[in-house]
Amino acid sequence: MAHRFGNASDRGVRERRYPTDLSDAEWAVVRSLLPVPGWLRGRGGQPEAYCHRAMPDAIRYLVDNGTKWRAMPADFPPWDRVYAFFRRWCDHGLVREFHDRLRRRVREKAGRDPEPSAGVIDSQSVKADAVAGSDSRGFDGGKLINGRKRHVVVDTLGLLLAVMVTAADARDRAAAQVLVTRVAAVHHLLALVWADGGYTGSLVEYCLTGLALVLAIVKRSDDMRGFVVLPKRWIVERFFAHLMQSRRLVRDFERSTSSAETMVHWSMTLLMTRRLARSRPSRA
């Protein structure tokens, strides 16, 4: 009970009124997957002053609607308390832990192994707000975008495996080498990753010899005209389309790249909790 309500016995239960609020079906799934606070494990600290259900609701509202922290609706906890919750989960890796638990549950519901064996890698350049420092932003000459770049690896269901945010002028192959190394260290069953033509060269040999991982290049034929759906690459493009539905992610409004990566994880939790709350299994 303390994990659910914290120290909020004197505060009434908040009325659910926004589309991003956790439904009862979603909360039934999410509640057991939330990281346990340190004070419940005997590591010190004080009980939270607000219900744990209200904090994810507030952050989901911010990510989906793109509002400012100080413009948080009054029926949520104070914005500084919500931001402190967001910052604490970000700094201690709790958002990623919560996200990964949801991903494993979604894969199991779809009849897949909890750990993926194949993935797709790509990057997305987005404009950065003025708060983004000059040390973490750059100009992407190919896309003509001044901002940051999101490098992601997703599984074949379009679920996020890893994300890394860099300046927009970062080379895809250099960033991919770091990102794929991280993914291979966590997902030991991963054996195949599809990529576009921008990832050719020494990266293919590095993945094969250093990580025992096959990097398969899916190229667009020279005689193709107009829009063409390419095998496997459409999966990561659909993932980017989902991110664009979260208004906070249409541009990069974060001061640090770690906060930008956390926003991507929170956006994916909205998608996965809704999938898990469906009464019937979704089509793979």
CSV table of C-alpha atoms in Angstrom, one decimal:
chain,number,residue,atom,x,y,z
A,1,MET,CA,0.0,0.0,0.0
A,2,ALA,CA,2.9,2.4,0.8
A,3,HIS,CA,4.3,1.7,-2.7
A,4,ARG,CA,1.1,2.7,-4.3
A,5,PHE,CA,0.1,5.7,-2.1
A,6,GLY,CA,3.4,6.9,-0.5
A,7,ASN,CA,2.6,9.3,2.3
A,8,ALA,CA,-0.5,10.7,0.6
A,9,SER,CA,-3.2,9.4,3.0
A,10,ASP,CA,-4.3,12.9,3.6
A,11,ARG,CA,-4.8,13.7,-0.1
A,12,GLY,CA,-7.7,12.5,-2.1
A,13,VAL,CA,-7.4,10.2,-5.1
A,14,ARG,CA,-7.0,12.3,-8.2
A,15,GLU,CA,-9.8,12.1,-10.7
A,16,ARG,CA,-8.8,10.7,-14.1
A,17,ARG,CA,-9.7,13.2,-16.8
A,18,TYR,CA,-7.0,13.3,-19.5
A,19,PRO,CA,-6.5,10.9,-22.4
A,20,THR,CA,-2.9,10.2,-21.2
A,21,ASP,CA,-4.0,9.2,-17.7
A,22,LEU,CA,-3.4,5.6,-16.8
A,23,SER,CA,-6.7,3.7,-17.1
A,24,ASP,CA,-7.5,1.1,-14.5
A,25,ALA,CA,-6.6,-1.7,-16.9
A,26,GLU,CA,-3.2,0.0,-17.6
A,27,TRP,CA,-2.6,0.6,-13.9
A,28,ALA,CA,-3.3,-3.1,-13.2
A,29,VAL,CA,-0.4,-4.0,-15.6
A,30,VAL,CA,1.9,-1.2,-14.6
A,31,ARG,CA,1.7,-1.4,-10.8
A,32,SER,CA,3.7,-4.6,-10.4
A,33,LEU,CA,6.3,-3.4,-12.9
A,34,LEU,CA,7.2,-0.1,-11.2
A,35,PRO,CA,10.6,0.1,-9.6
A,36,VAL,CA,10.4,-0.2,-5.8
A,37,PRO,CA,11.4,2.9,-3.9
A,38,GLY,CA,14.7,2.8,-2.0
A,39,TRP,CA,13.0,3.5,1.4
A,40,LEU,CA,11.0,0.3,1.0
A,41,ARG,CA,14.2,-1.7,0.5
A,42,GLY,CA,15.8,-0.2,3.6
A,43,ARG,CA,18.2,2.1,1.8
A,44,GLY,CA,17.0,5.2,3.6
A,45,GLY,CA,15.1,8.2,2.4
A,46,GLN,CA,11.5,9.3,3.1
A,47,PRO,CA,8.2,8.0,1.7
A,48,GLU,CA,6.9,9.9,-1.3
A,49,ALA,CA,4.4,12.6,-0.5
A,50,TYR,CA,2.3,11.8,-3.6
A,51,CYS,CA,0.7,8.7,-5.1
A,52,HIS,CA,2.9,6.9,-7.5
A,53,ARG,CA,0.1,6.7,-10.0
A,54,ALA,CA,-0.2,10.5,-10.1
A,55,MET,CA,3.5,11.0,-11.1
A,56,PRO,CA,3.5,8.9,-14.3
A,57,ASP,CA,0.2,10.5,-15.2
A,58,ALA,CA,1.8,13.9,-15.0
A,59,ILE,CA,4.9,13.0,-17.0
A,60,ARG,CA,2.8,11.2,-19.6
A,61,TYR,CA,0.7,14.4,-20.0
A,62,LEU,CA,3.8,16.5,-20.4
A,63,VAL,CA,5.4,14.2,-23.0
A,64,ASP,CA,2.2,13.7,-25.0
A,65,ASN,CA,1.0,17.4,-25.0
A,66,GLY,CA,4.4,19.1,-25.0
A,67,THR,CA,3.6,21.5,-22.2
A,68,LYS,CA,6.2,23.3,-20.1
A,69,TRP,CA,7.1,22.0,-16.6
A,70,ARG,CA,5.7,25.1,-14.9
A,71,ALA,CA,2.5,24.9,-17.0
A,72,MET,CA,1.5,21.6,-15.5
A,73,PRO,CA,-2.3,21.4,-14.8
A,74,ALA,CA,-3.2,22.2,-11.2
A,75,ASP,CA,-4.8,18.8,-10.5
A,76,PHE,CA,-1.4,17.1,-10.8
A,77,PRO,CA,1.2,17.4,-8.0
A,78,PRO,CA,3.2,20.6,-8.0
A,79,TRP,CA,5.5,20.8,-11.1
A,80,ASP,CA,8.7,20.9,-9.0
A,81,ARG,CA,7.7,17.6,-7.3
A,82,VAL,CA,6.9,16.0,-10.6
A,83,TYR,CA,10.2,17.2,-12.1
A,84,ALA,CA,12.1,15.9,-9.0
A,85,PHE,CA,10.5,12.5,-9.6
A,86,PHE,CA,11.4,12.7,-13.3
A,87,ARG,CA,15.0,13.7,-12.6
A,88,ARG,CA,15.5,11.0,-9.9
A,89,TRP,CA,14.2,8.3,-12.2
A,90,CYS,CA,16.4,9.5,-15.0
A,91,ASP,CA,19.6,9.8,-13.0
A,92,HIS,CA,19.2,6.3,-11.4
A,93,GLY,CA,18.1,4.5,-14.6
A,94,LEU,CA,14.7,3.6,-13.3
A,95,VAL,CA,12.8,4.8,-16.4
A,96,ARG,CA,14.9,2.5,-18.6
A,97,GLU,CA,14.3,-0.4,-16.1
A,98,PHE,CA,10.5,0.3,-16.1
A,99,HIS,CA,10.5,0.6,-19.9
A,100,ASP,CA,12.5,-2.7,-20.4
A,101,ARG,CA,10.0,-4.6,-18.2
A,102,LEU,CA,7.1,-3.3,-20.2
A,103,ARG,CA,8.9,-4.3,-23.5
A,104,ARG,CA,9.5,-7.8,-22.3
A,105,ARG,CA,5.8,-8.1,-21.3
A,106,VAL,CA,4.6,-6.8,-24.7
A,107,ARG,CA,6.9,-9.3,-26.5
A,108,GLU,CA,5.5,-12.2,-24.4
A,109,LYS,CA,1.9,-11.1,-25.1
A,110,ALA,CA,2.7,-11.1,-28.8
A,111,GLY,CA,4.1,-14.7,-28.5
A,112,ARG,CA,7.7,-13.7,-28.9
A,113,ASP,CA,10.8,-14.5,-26.8
A,114,PRO,CA,11.3,-11.8,-24.1
A,115,GLU,CA,14.8,-11.1,-25.6
A,116,PRO,CA,15.0,-10.1,-29.3
A,117,SER,CA,17.3,-11.9,-31.8
A,118,ALA,CA,17.0,-9.2,-34.5
A,119,GLY,CA,16.7,-5.5,-34.7
A,120,VAL,CA,16.8,-2.4,-36.9
A,121,ILE,CA,19.1,0.7,-36.5
A,122,ASP,CA,18.6,4.2,-37.8
A,123,SER,CA,18.8,7.8,-36.8
A,124,GLN,CA,16.5,10.9,-36.8
A,125,SER,CA,17.6,14.5,-36.8
A,126,VAL,CA,15.3,17.0,-35.1
A,127,LYS,CA,15.6,20.8,-34.4
A,128,ALA,CA,16.8,21.7,-30.9
A,129,ASP,CA,15.3,24.5,-28.8
A,130,ALA,CA,17.5,27.4,-27.6
A,131,VAL,CA,18.0,25.7,-24.2
A,132,ALA,CA,20.1,23.0,-25.8
A,133,GLY,CA,23.8,23.8,-25.2
A,134,SER,CA,26.2,24.3,-28.1
A,135,ASP,CA,28.2,21.3,-26.9
A,136,SER,CA,25.3,19.0,-27.6
A,137,ARG,CA,23.9,20.4,-30.8
A,138,GLY,CA,25.2,20.6,-34.4
A,139,PHE,CA,24.1,21.0,-38.0
A,140,ASP,CA,23.1,18.1,-40.1
A,141,GLY,CA,24.1,19.0,-43.7
A,142,GLY,CA,22.1,16.2,-45.3
A,143,LYS,CA,18.8,17.1,-43.6
A,144,LEU,CA,19.6,20.8,-43.2
A,145,ILE,CA,18.7,20.7,-39.5
A,146,ASN,CA,20.4,22.5,-36.7
A,147,GLY,CA,19.8,20.5,-33.5
A,148,ARG,CA,20.3,16.9,-32.3
A,149,LYS,CA,20.1,13.4,-33.6
A,150,ARG,CA,18.4,10.4,-32.1
A,151,HIS,CA,20.2,7.1,-32.8
A,152,VAL,CA,17.9,4.1,-32.0
A,153,VAL,CA,17.8,0.3,-32.3
A,154,VAL,CA,14.4,-1.3,-32.3
A,155,ASP,CA,13.2,-4.9,-32.4
A,156,THR,CA,11.1,-6.4,-35.2
A,157,LEU,CA,7.9,-5.3,-33.3
A,158,GLY,CA,9.1,-1.7,-33.4
A,159,LEU,CA,9.9,-1.6,-29.7
A,160,LEU,CA,12.9,0.4,-28.5
A,161,LEU,CA,16.0,-1.5,-27.5
A,162,ALA,CA,18.3,1.5,-27.0
A,163,VAL,CA,18.5,5.2,-27.8
A,164,MET,CA,21.4,7.6,-27.8
A,165,VAL,CA,21.1,11.4,-28.4
A,166,THR,CA,24.0,13.3,-30.0
A,167,ALA,CA,24.6,16.5,-31.8
A,168,ALA,CA,23.1,16.5,-35.3
A,169,ASP,CA,26.5,16.6,-37.0
A,170,ALA,CA,27.6,13.3,-35.4
A,171,ARG,CA,28.4,10.6,-38.0
A,172,ASP,CA,25.9,7.7,-38.1
A,173,ARG,CA,28.6,5.0,-38.2
A,174,ALA,CA,30.6,6.4,-35.3
A,175,ALA,CA,27.5,6.7,-33.1
A,176,ALA,CA,26.2,3.3,-34.3
A,177,GLN,CA,29.4,1.6,-33.2
A,178,VAL,CA,28.9,2.9,-29.6
A,179,LEU,CA,25.1,2.1,-29.6
A,180,VAL,CA,25.4,-1.4,-31.1
A,181,THR,CA,28.1,-2.2,-28.5
A,182,ARG,CA,25.7,-1.2,-25.7
A,183,VAL,CA,22.8,-3.2,-27.2
A,184,ALA,CA,24.9,-6.3,-27.7
A,185,ALA,CA,26.2,-6.2,-24.1
A,186,VAL,CA,22.6,-6.2,-22.8
A,187,HIS,CA,20.7,-8.4,-25.4
A,188,HIS,CA,22.9,-11.4,-25.7
A,189,LEU,CA,20.6,-13.2,-28.2
A,190,LEU,CA,20.8,-10.4,-30.7
A,191,ALA,CA,22.4,-11.8,-33.9
A,192,LEU,CA,21.1,-9.7,-36.7
A,193,VAL,CA,20.6,-5.9,-37.2
A,194,TRP,CA,19.3,-4.3,-40.4
A,195,ALA,CA,20.5,-0.9,-41.5
A,196,ASP,CA,20.4,1.5,-44.4
A,197,GLY,CA,23.3,2.4,-46.8
A,198,GLY,CA,24.7,5.0,-44.4
A,199,TYR,CA,26.1,2.3,-42.1
A,200,THR,CA,28.3,0.5,-44.6
A,201,GLY,CA,32.1,0.3,-44.3
A,202,SER,CA,34.1,-0.7,-41.3
A,203,LEU,CA,31.1,-0.9,-39.1
A,204,VAL,CA,29.9,-4.1,-40.8
A,205,GLU,CA,33.3,-5.8,-40.1
A,206,TYR,CA,33.4,-4.4,-36.5
A,207,CYS,CA,30.0,-5.9,-35.7
A,208,LEU,CA,30.9,-9.3,-37.2
A,209,THR,CA,34.4,-9.7,-35.6
A,210,GLY,CA,34.0,-7.7,-32.4
A,211,LEU,CA,30.4,-8.5,-31.5
A,212,ALA,CA,29.5,-11.7,-33.4
A,213,LEU,CA,26.6,-9.7,-34.9
A,214,VAL,CA,25.5,-9.5,-38.6
A,215,LEU,CA,24.8,-6.0,-39.8
A,216,ALA,CA,22.7,-6.4,-42.9
A,217,ILE,CA,22.5,-3.4,-45.2
A,218,VAL,CA,19.1,-2.9,-46.9
A,219,LYS,CA,19.8,-0.6,-49.9
A,220,ARG,CA,17.4,1.4,-52.0
A,221,SER,CA,17.7,0.4,-55.7
A,222,ASP,CA,18.9,3.1,-58.1
A,223,ASP,CA,15.9,2.6,-60.4
A,224,MET,CA,13.3,3.3,-57.7
A,225,ARG,CA,11.2,6.4,-58.0
A,226,GLY,CA,9.1,8.0,-55.4
A,227,PHE,CA,8.1,6.5,-52.0
A,228,VAL,CA,8.9,2.8,-51.7
A,229,VAL,CA,8.5,0.6,-48.6
A,230,LEU,CA,11.8,-1.1,-48.0
A,231,PRO,CA,12.0,-4.4,-46.2
A,232,LYS,CA,12.6,-4.1,-42.4
A,233,ARG,CA,13.5,-0.5,-42.6
A,234,TRP,CA,9.9,0.5,-42.5
A,235,ILE,CA,9.8,-0.8,-38.9
A,236,VAL,CA,12.1,1.9,-37.5
A,237,GLU,CA,10.4,4.5,-39.7
A,238,ARG,CA,7.1,3.6,-38.0
A,239,PHE,CA,8.9,4.0,-34.7
A,240,PHE,CA,9.9,7.5,-35.5
A,241,ALA,CA,6.4,8.3,-36.6
A,242,HIS,CA,5.2,7.2,-33.2
A,243,LEU,CA,7.7,9.6,-31.6
A,244,MET,CA,6.3,12.5,-33.6
A,245,GLN,CA,2.9,11.9,-32.1
A,246,SER,CA,4.3,13.0,-28.7
A,247,ARG,CA,4.5,16.8,-29.0
A,248,ARG,CA,7.4,17.0,-26.6
A,249,LEU,CA,9.5,15.1,-29.1
A,250,VAL,CA,8.6,17.0,-32.2
A,251,ARG,CA,11.6,19.2,-31.3
A,252,ASP,CA,14.3,18.7,-28.7
A,253,PHE,CA,13.4,20.9,-25.7
A,254,GLU,CA,15.8,19.3,-23.2
A,255,ARG,CA,18.9,20.9,-21.7
A,256,SER,CA,20.8,17.6,-21.5
A,257,THR,CA,21.0,14.6,-23.8
A,258,SER,CA,20.1,12.3,-20.9
A,259,SER,CA,16.8,14.0,-20.4
A,260,ALA,CA,16.2,13.8,-24.2
A,261,GLU,CA,16.7,10.0,-24.1
A,262,THR,CA,14.4,9.7,-21.1
A,263,MET,CA,11.6,11.5,-22.9
A,264,VAL,CA,11.9,8.9,-25.7
A,265,HIS,CA,11.6,6.1,-23.1
A,266,TRP,CA,8.5,7.8,-21.5
A,267,SER,CA,6.9,8.2,-24.9
A,268,MET,CA,7.3,4.4,-25.6
A,269,THR,CA,5.7,3.6,-22.2
A,270,LEU,CA,2.5,5.2,-23.4
A,271,LEU,CA,2.4,2.9,-26.4
A,272,MET,CA,3.3,-0.2,-24.5
A,273,THR,CA,0.9,0.3,-21.6
A,274,ARG,CA,-2.0,0.8,-24.1
A,275,ARG,CA,-1.0,-2.4,-25.9
A,276,LEU,CA,-0.9,-4.4,-22.7
A,277,ALA,CA,-4.3,-3.1,-21.6
A,278,ARG,CA,-6.1,-4.2,-24.7
A,279,SER,CA,-8.7,-6.9,-24.1
A,280,ARG,CA,-7.6,-8.9,-27.1
A,281,PRO,CA,-4.0,-9.5,-28.3
A,282,SER,CA,-2.8,-7.2,-31.1
A,283,ARG,CA,-1.7,-8.6,-34.5
A,284,ALA,CA,2.0,-9.1,-34.8
